[in-house]
PDB file of N, CA, C, O and CB in Angstrom:
ATOM      1  N   UNK A   1      46.063 -49.580  64.568  1.00  0.00           N
ATOM      2  CA  UNK A   1      46.593 -48.485  63.834  1.00  0.00           C
ATOM      3  C   UNK A   1      45.656 -47.689  63.464  1.00  0.00           C
ATOM      4  O   UNK A   1      44.605 -48.187  63.060  1.00  0.00           O
ATOM      5  CB  UNK A   1      47.297 -48.808  62.774  1.00  0.00           C
ATOM      6  N   UNK A   2      45.848 -45.946  63.526  1.00  0.00           N
ATOM      7  CA  UNK A   2      44.447 -45.569  63.223  1.00  0.00           C
ATOM      8  C   UNK A   2      44.623 -45.154  61.556  1.00  0.00           C
ATOM      9  O   UNK A   2      45.599 -45.381  60.841  1.00  0.00           O
ATOM     10  CB  UNK A   2      43.850 -44.186  64.330  1.00  0.00           C
ATOM     11  N   UNK A   3      43.327 -44.463  61.194  1.00  0.00           N
ATOM     12  CA  UNK A   3      43.323 -44.556  59.726  1.00  0.00           C
ATOM     13  C   UNK A   3      44.476 -43.565  58.947  1.00  0.00           C
ATOM     14  O   UNK A   3      44.995 -43.670  57.836  1.00  0.00           O
ATOM     15  CB  UNK A   3      41.808 -44.158  59.252  1.00  0.00           C
ATOM     16  N   UNK A   4      44.605 -42.772  59.799  1.00  0.00           N
ATOM     17  CA  UNK A   4      45.998 -41.608  59.019  1.00  0.00           C
ATOM     18  C   UNK A   4      47.163 -42.633  59.303  1.00  0.00           C
ATOM     19  O   UNK A   4      47.725 -42.941  58.252  1.00  0.00           O
ATOM     20  CB  UNK A   4      46.432 -39.632  60.046  1.00  0.00           C
ATOM     21  N   UNK A   5      47.638 -43.191  60.311  1.00  0.00           N
ATOM     22  CA  UNK A   5      48.478 -44.277  59.872  1.00  0.00           C
ATOM     23  C   UNK A   5      48.651 -45.156  58.740  1.00  0.00           C
ATOM     24  O   UNK A   5      49.736 -45.328  58.187  1.00  0.00           O
ATOM     25  CB  UNK A   5      48.371 -44.930  60.556  1.00  0.00           C
ATOM     26  N   UNK A   6      47.818 -45.581  58.480  1.00  0.00           N
ATOM     27  CA  UNK A   6      47.351 -46.684  57.713  1.00  0.00           C
ATOM     28  C   UNK A   6      47.651 -45.799  56.453  1.00  0.00           C
ATOM     29  O   UNK A   6      48.559 -46.254  55.757  1.00  0.00           O
ATOM     30  CB  UNK A   6      45.718 -47.312  58.007  1.00  0.00           C
ATOM     31  N   UNK A   7      47.144 -44.760  56.058  1.00  0.00           N
ATOM     32  CA  UNK A   7      47.002 -44.243  54.908  1.00  0.00           C
ATOM     33  C   UNK A   7      48.438 -43.436  54.652  1.00  0.00           C
ATOM     34  O   UNK A   7      48.646 -43.100  53.486  1.00  0.00           O
ATOM     35  CB  UNK A   7      45.681 -43.403  54.892  1.00  0.00           C
ATOM     36  N   UNK A   8      49.415 -43.108  55.621  1.00  0.00           N
ATOM     37  CA  UNK A   8      50.563 -42.550  55.448  1.00  0.00           C
ATOM     38  C   UNK A   8      51.483 -44.013  55.117  1.00  0.00           C
ATOM     39  O   UNK A   8      52.429 -44.061  54.331  1.00  0.00           O
ATOM     40  CB  UNK A   8      50.972 -41.571  56.805  1.00  0.00           C
ATOM     41  N   UNK A   9      51.018 -45.016  55.818  1.00  0.00           N
ATOM     42  CA  UNK A   9      52.062 -46.226  55.441  1.00  0.00           C
ATOM     43  C   UNK A   9      51.761 -46.549  53.629  1.00  0.00           C
ATOM     44  O   UNK A   9      52.642 -46.765  52.797  1.00  0.00           O
ATOM     45  CB  UNK A   9      51.611 -47.909  56.616  1.00  0.00           C
ATOM     46  N   UNK A  10      50.269 -46.495  53.377  1.00  0.00           N
ATOM     47  CA  UNK A  10      50.045 -46.854  51.781  1.00  0.00           C
ATOM     48  C   UNK A  10      50.870 -46.228  51.165  1.00  0.00           C
ATOM     49  O   UNK A  10      51.623 -46.788  50.369  1.00  0.00           O
ATOM     50  CB  UNK A  10      48.760 -46.549  51.117  1.00  0.00           C
ATOM     51  N   UNK A  11      50.910 -44.632  51.458  1.00  0.00           N
ATOM     52  CA  UNK A  11      51.651 -43.417  50.663  1.00  0.00           C
ATOM     53  C   UNK A  11      53.117 -43.940  50.485  1.00  0.00           C
ATOM     54  O   UNK A  11      53.713 -43.894  49.408  1.00  0.00           O
ATOM     55  CB  UNK A  11      51.647 -41.841  51.573  1.00  0.00           C
ATOM     56  N   UNK A  12      53.578 -44.382  51.509  1.00  0.00           N
ATOM     57  CA  UNK A  12      54.883 -44.737  51.587  1.00  0.00           C
ATOM     58  C   UNK A  12      55.346 -45.961  50.769  1.00  0.00           C
ATOM     59  O   UNK A  12      56.472 -45.979  50.271  1.00  0.00           O
ATOM     60  CB  UNK A  12      55.150 -44.919  52.908  1.00  0.00           C
ATOM     61  N   UNK A  13      54.437 -47.031  50.625  1.00  0.00           N
ATOM     62  CA  UNK A  13      54.785 -48.114  50.031  1.00  0.00           C
ATOM     63  C   UNK A  13      54.542 -47.885  48.547  1.00  0.00           C
ATOM     64  O   UNK A  13      55.474 -48.153  47.789  1.00  0.00           O
ATOM     65  CB  UNK A  13      54.098 -49.239  50.603  1.00  0.00           C
ATOM     66  N   UNK A  14      53.417 -47.428  48.046  1.00  0.00           N
ATOM     67  CA  UNK A  14      53.526 -47.031  46.898  1.00  0.00           C
ATOM     68  C   UNK A  14      54.599 -46.130  46.382  1.00  0.00           C
ATOM     69  O   UNK A  14      54.891 -46.342  45.205  1.00  0.00           O
ATOM     70  CB  UNK A  14      52.526 -46.607  46.718  1.00  0.00           C
ATOM     71  N   UNK A  15      55.339 -45.053  47.060  1.00  0.00           N
ATOM     72  CA  UNK A  15      56.342 -44.022  46.788  1.00  0.00           C
ATOM     73  C   UNK A  15      57.335 -45.135  46.370  1.00  0.00           C
ATOM     74  O   UNK A  15      57.562 -45.387  45.187  1.00  0.00           O
ATOM     75  CB  UNK A  15      56.803 -42.922  48.107  1.00  0.00           C
ATOM     76  N   UNK A  16      57.843 -45.710  47.281  1.00  0.00           N
ATOM     77  CA  UNK A  16      59.041 -46.786  47.226  1.00  0.00           C
ATOM     78  C   UNK A  16      58.709 -47.966  46.245  1.00  0.00           C
ATOM     79  O   UNK A  16      59.719 -48.313  45.634  1.00  0.00           O
ATOM     80  CB  UNK A  16      59.323 -47.455  48.758  1.00  0.00           C
ATOM     81  N   UNK A  17      57.737 -48.585  45.961  1.00  0.00           N
ATOM     82  CA  UNK A  17      57.724 -49.585  45.028  1.00  0.00           C
ATOM     83  C   UNK A  17      57.324 -48.751  43.858  1.00  0.00           C
ATOM     84  O   UNK A  17      58.066 -48.924  42.891  1.00  0.00           O
ATOM     85  CB  UNK A  17      56.797 -50.813  45.370  1.00  0.00           C
ATOM     86  N   UNK A  18      56.410 -47.941  43.685  1.00  0.00           N
ATOM     87  CA  UNK A  18      56.388 -47.378  42.390  1.00  0.00           C
ATOM     88  C   UNK A  18      57.507 -46.549  41.727  1.00  0.00           C
ATOM     89  O   UNK A  18      57.667 -46.337  40.526  1.00  0.00           O
ATOM     90  CB  UNK A  18      55.363 -46.652  42.390  1.00  0.00           C
ATOM     91  N   UNK A  19      58.222 -46.141  42.737  1.00  0.00           N
ATOM     92  CA  UNK A  19      59.851 -45.494  42.339  1.00  0.00           C
ATOM     93  C   UNK A  19      60.253 -46.772  41.599  1.00  0.00           C
ATOM     94  O   UNK A  19      60.266 -46.776  40.368  1.00  0.00           O
ATOM     95  CB  UNK A  19      61.136 -45.045  43.876  1.00  0.00           C
ATOM     96  N   UNK A  20      60.547 -47.744  42.237  1.00  0.00           N
ATOM     97  CA  UNK A  20      61.264 -49.100  41.860  1.00  0.00           C
ATOM     98  C   UNK A  20      61.043 -49.788  40.337  1.00  0.00           C
ATOM     99  O   UNK A  20      61.799 -50.336  39.535  1.00  0.00           O
ATOM    100  CB  UNK A  20      60.738 -50.183  42.931  1.00  0.00           C
ATOM    101  N   UNK A  21      59.715 -49.492  40.363  1.00  0.00           N
ATOM    102  CA  UNK A  21      58.971 -49.984  39.059  1.00  0.00           C
ATOM    103  C   UNK A  21      59.239 -48.900  37.985  1.00  0.00           C
ATOM    104  O   UNK A  21      59.480 -49.292  36.843  1.00  0.00           O
ATOM    105  CB  UNK A  21      57.272 -50.181  39.291  1.00  0.00           C
ATOM    106  N   UNK A  22      59.223 -47.869  38.190  1.00  0.00           N
ATOM    107  CA  UNK A  22      59.640 -46.673  37.140  1.00  0.00           C
ATOM    108  C   UNK A  22      60.735 -46.622  36.775  1.00  0.00           C
ATOM    109  O   UNK A  22      61.008 -46.264  35.630  1.00  0.00           O
ATOM    110  CB  UNK A  22      59.507 -45.440  37.491  1.00  0.00           C
ATOM    111  N   UNK A  23      61.988 -47.100  38.002  1.00  0.00           N
ATOM    112  CA  UNK A  23      63.259 -47.038  37.189  1.00  0.00           C
ATOM    113  C   UNK A  23      63.434 -48.434  36.484  1.00  0.00           C
ATOM    114  O   UNK A  23      64.116 -48.577  35.470  1.00  0.00           O
ATOM    115  CB  UNK A  23      64.573 -46.687  38.147  1.00  0.00           C
ATOM    116  N   UNK A  24      62.783 -49.407  37.087  1.00  0.00           N
ATOM    117  CA  UNK A  24      63.191 -50.796  36.281  1.00  0.00           C
ATOM    118  C   UNK A  24      62.796 -50.518  34.570  1.00  0.00           C
ATOM    119  O   UNK A  24      63.546 -50.817  33.641  1.00  0.00           O
ATOM    120  CB  UNK A  24      62.120 -52.327  37.002  1.00  0.00           C
ATOM    121  N   UNK A  25      61.358 -49.839  34.425  1.00  0.00           N
ATOM    122  CA  UNK A  25      60.932 -49.590  33.150  1.00  0.00           C
ATOM    123  C   UNK A  25      61.882 -48.725  32.372  1.00  0.00           C
ATOM    124  O   UNK A  25      62.185 -48.899  31.192  1.00  0.00           O
ATOM    125  CB  UNK A  25      59.647 -49.019  33.200  1.00  0.00           C
ATOM    126  N   UNK A  26      62.360 -47.679  33.243  1.00  0.00           N
ATOM    127  CA  UNK A  26      63.200 -46.882  32.299  1.00  0.00           C
ATOM    128  C   UNK A  26      64.440 -47.459  31.832  1.00  0.00           C
ATOM    129  O   UNK A  26      64.909 -47.115  30.748  1.00  0.00           O
ATOM    130  CB  UNK A  26      63.541 -45.665  32.872  1.00  0.00           C
ATOM    131  N   UNK A  27      64.984 -48.281  32.546  1.00  0.00           N
ATOM    132  CA  UNK A  27      66.247 -48.867  32.375  1.00  0.00           C
ATOM    133  C   UNK A  27      66.120 -50.033  31.427  1.00  0.00           C
ATOM    134  O   UNK A  27      67.054 -50.471  30.755  1.00  0.00           O
ATOM    135  CB  UNK A  27      66.826 -49.280  33.691  1.00  0.00           C
ATOM    136  N   UNK A  28      64.772 -50.544  31.431  1.00  0.00           N
ATOM    137  CA  UNK A  28      64.600 -51.543  30.131  1.00  0.00           C
ATOM    138  C   UNK A  28      64.338 -50.998  29.081  1.00  0.00           C
ATOM    139  O   UNK A  28      64.592 -51.580  28.027  1.00  0.00           O
ATOM    140  CB  UNK A  28      63.620 -52.499  30.168  1.00  0.00           C
ATOM    141  N   UNK A  29      63.732 -49.672  29.093  1.00  0.00           N
ATOM    142  CA  UNK A  29      63.768 -49.028  27.793  1.00  0.00           C
ATOM    143  C   UNK A  29      64.896 -48.269  27.419  1.00  0.00           C
ATOM    144  O   UNK A  29      64.962 -48.125  26.198  1.00  0.00           O
ATOM    145  CB  UNK A  29      62.744 -48.227  27.663  1.00  0.00           C
ATOM    146  N   UNK A  30      66.105 -47.557  28.267  1.00  0.00           N
ATOM    147  CA  UNK A  30      67.100 -47.145  27.787  1.00  0.00           C
ATOM    148  C   UNK A  30      68.311 -47.710  28.520  1.00  0.00           C
ATOM    149  O   UNK A  30      68.767 -47.141  29.512  1.00  0.00           O
ATOM    150  CB  UNK A  30      66.992 -45.842  27.736  1.00  0.00           C
ATOM    151  N   UNK A  31      68.844 -48.865  28.011  1.00  0.00           N
ATOM    152  CA  UNK A  31      70.086 -49.321  28.803  1.00  0.00           C
ATOM    153  C   UNK A  31      70.880 -48.733  29.101  1.00  0.00           C
ATOM    154  O   UNK A  31      70.974 -47.730  28.393  1.00  0.00           O
ATOM    155  CB  UNK A  31      70.712 -50.048  28.455  1.00  0.00           C
ATOM    156  N   UNK A  32      71.876 -48.824  30.136  1.00  0.00           N
ATOM    157  CA  UNK A  32      72.926 -48.234  30.208  1.00  0.00           C
ATOM    158  C   UNK A  32      73.981 -48.842  29.533  1.00  0.00           C
ATOM    159  O   UNK A  32      74.067 -50.070  29.534  1.00  0.00           O
ATOM    160  CB  UNK A  32      73.157 -48.027  31.347  1.00  0.00           C
ATOM    161  N   UNK A  33      74.991 -47.979  28.820  1.00  0.00           N
ATOM    162  CA  UNK A  33      75.872 -48.529  28.011  1.00  0.00           C
ATOM    163  C   UNK A  33      77.195 -48.802  28.909  1.00  0.00           C
ATOM    164  O   UNK A  33      77.664 -47.772  29.391  1.00  0.00           O
ATOM    165  CB  UNK A  33      76.074 -47.609  26.782  1.00  0.00           C
ATOM    166  N   UNK A  34      77.854 -49.954  29.208  1.00  0.00           N
ATOM    167  CA  UNK A  34      78.849 -49.988  30.102  1.00  0.00           C
ATOM    168  C   UNK A  34      80.266 -48.693  29.776  1.00  0.00           C
ATOM    169  O   UNK A  34      80.371 -48.198  28.654  1.00  0.00           O
ATOM    170  CB  UNK A  34      79.316 -51.635  30.006  1.00  0.00           C
ATOM    171  N   UNK A  35      80.970 -48.411  30.611  1.00  0.00           N
ATOM    172  CA  UNK A  35      81.933 -47.532  30.335  1.00  0.00           C
ATOM    173  C   UNK A  35      83.017 -48.374  30.057  1.00  0.00           C
ATOM    174  O   UNK A  35      83.334 -49.315  30.784  1.00  0.00           O
ATOM    175  CB  UNK A  35      82.172 -46.559  31.357  1.00  0.00           C
ATOM    176  N   UNK A  36      83.693 -48.007  28.847  1.00  0.00           N
ATOM    177  CA  UNK A  36      84.781 -49.116  28.596  1.00  0.00           C
ATOM    178  C   UNK A  36      86.087 -48.007  28.452  1.00  0.00           C
ATOM    179  O   UNK A  36      86.428 -47.395  27.440  1.00  0.00           O
ATOM    180  CB  UNK A  36      84.437 -50.244  26.983  1.00  0.00           C
ATOM    181  N   UNK A  37      86.711 -47.965  29.857  1.00  0.00           N
ATOM    182  CA  UNK A  37      87.636 -47.186  29.988  1.00  0.00           C
ATOM    183  C   UNK A  37      89.222 -47.679  30.428  1.00  0.00           C
ATOM    184  O   UNK A  37      90.119 -46.843  30.546  1.00  0.00           O
ATOM    185  CB  UNK A  37      87.067 -46.360  30.812  1.00  0.00           C
TER     186      UNK A  37
END
């Protein structure tokens, strides 16, 4: 694999896993209340 392909792969992995980590931290700090309807 070329260097540019490796860089793009690393950026994609950091974007996906970083977004998931941020969302988990956000949900732990601000848990959603269940809707009682």
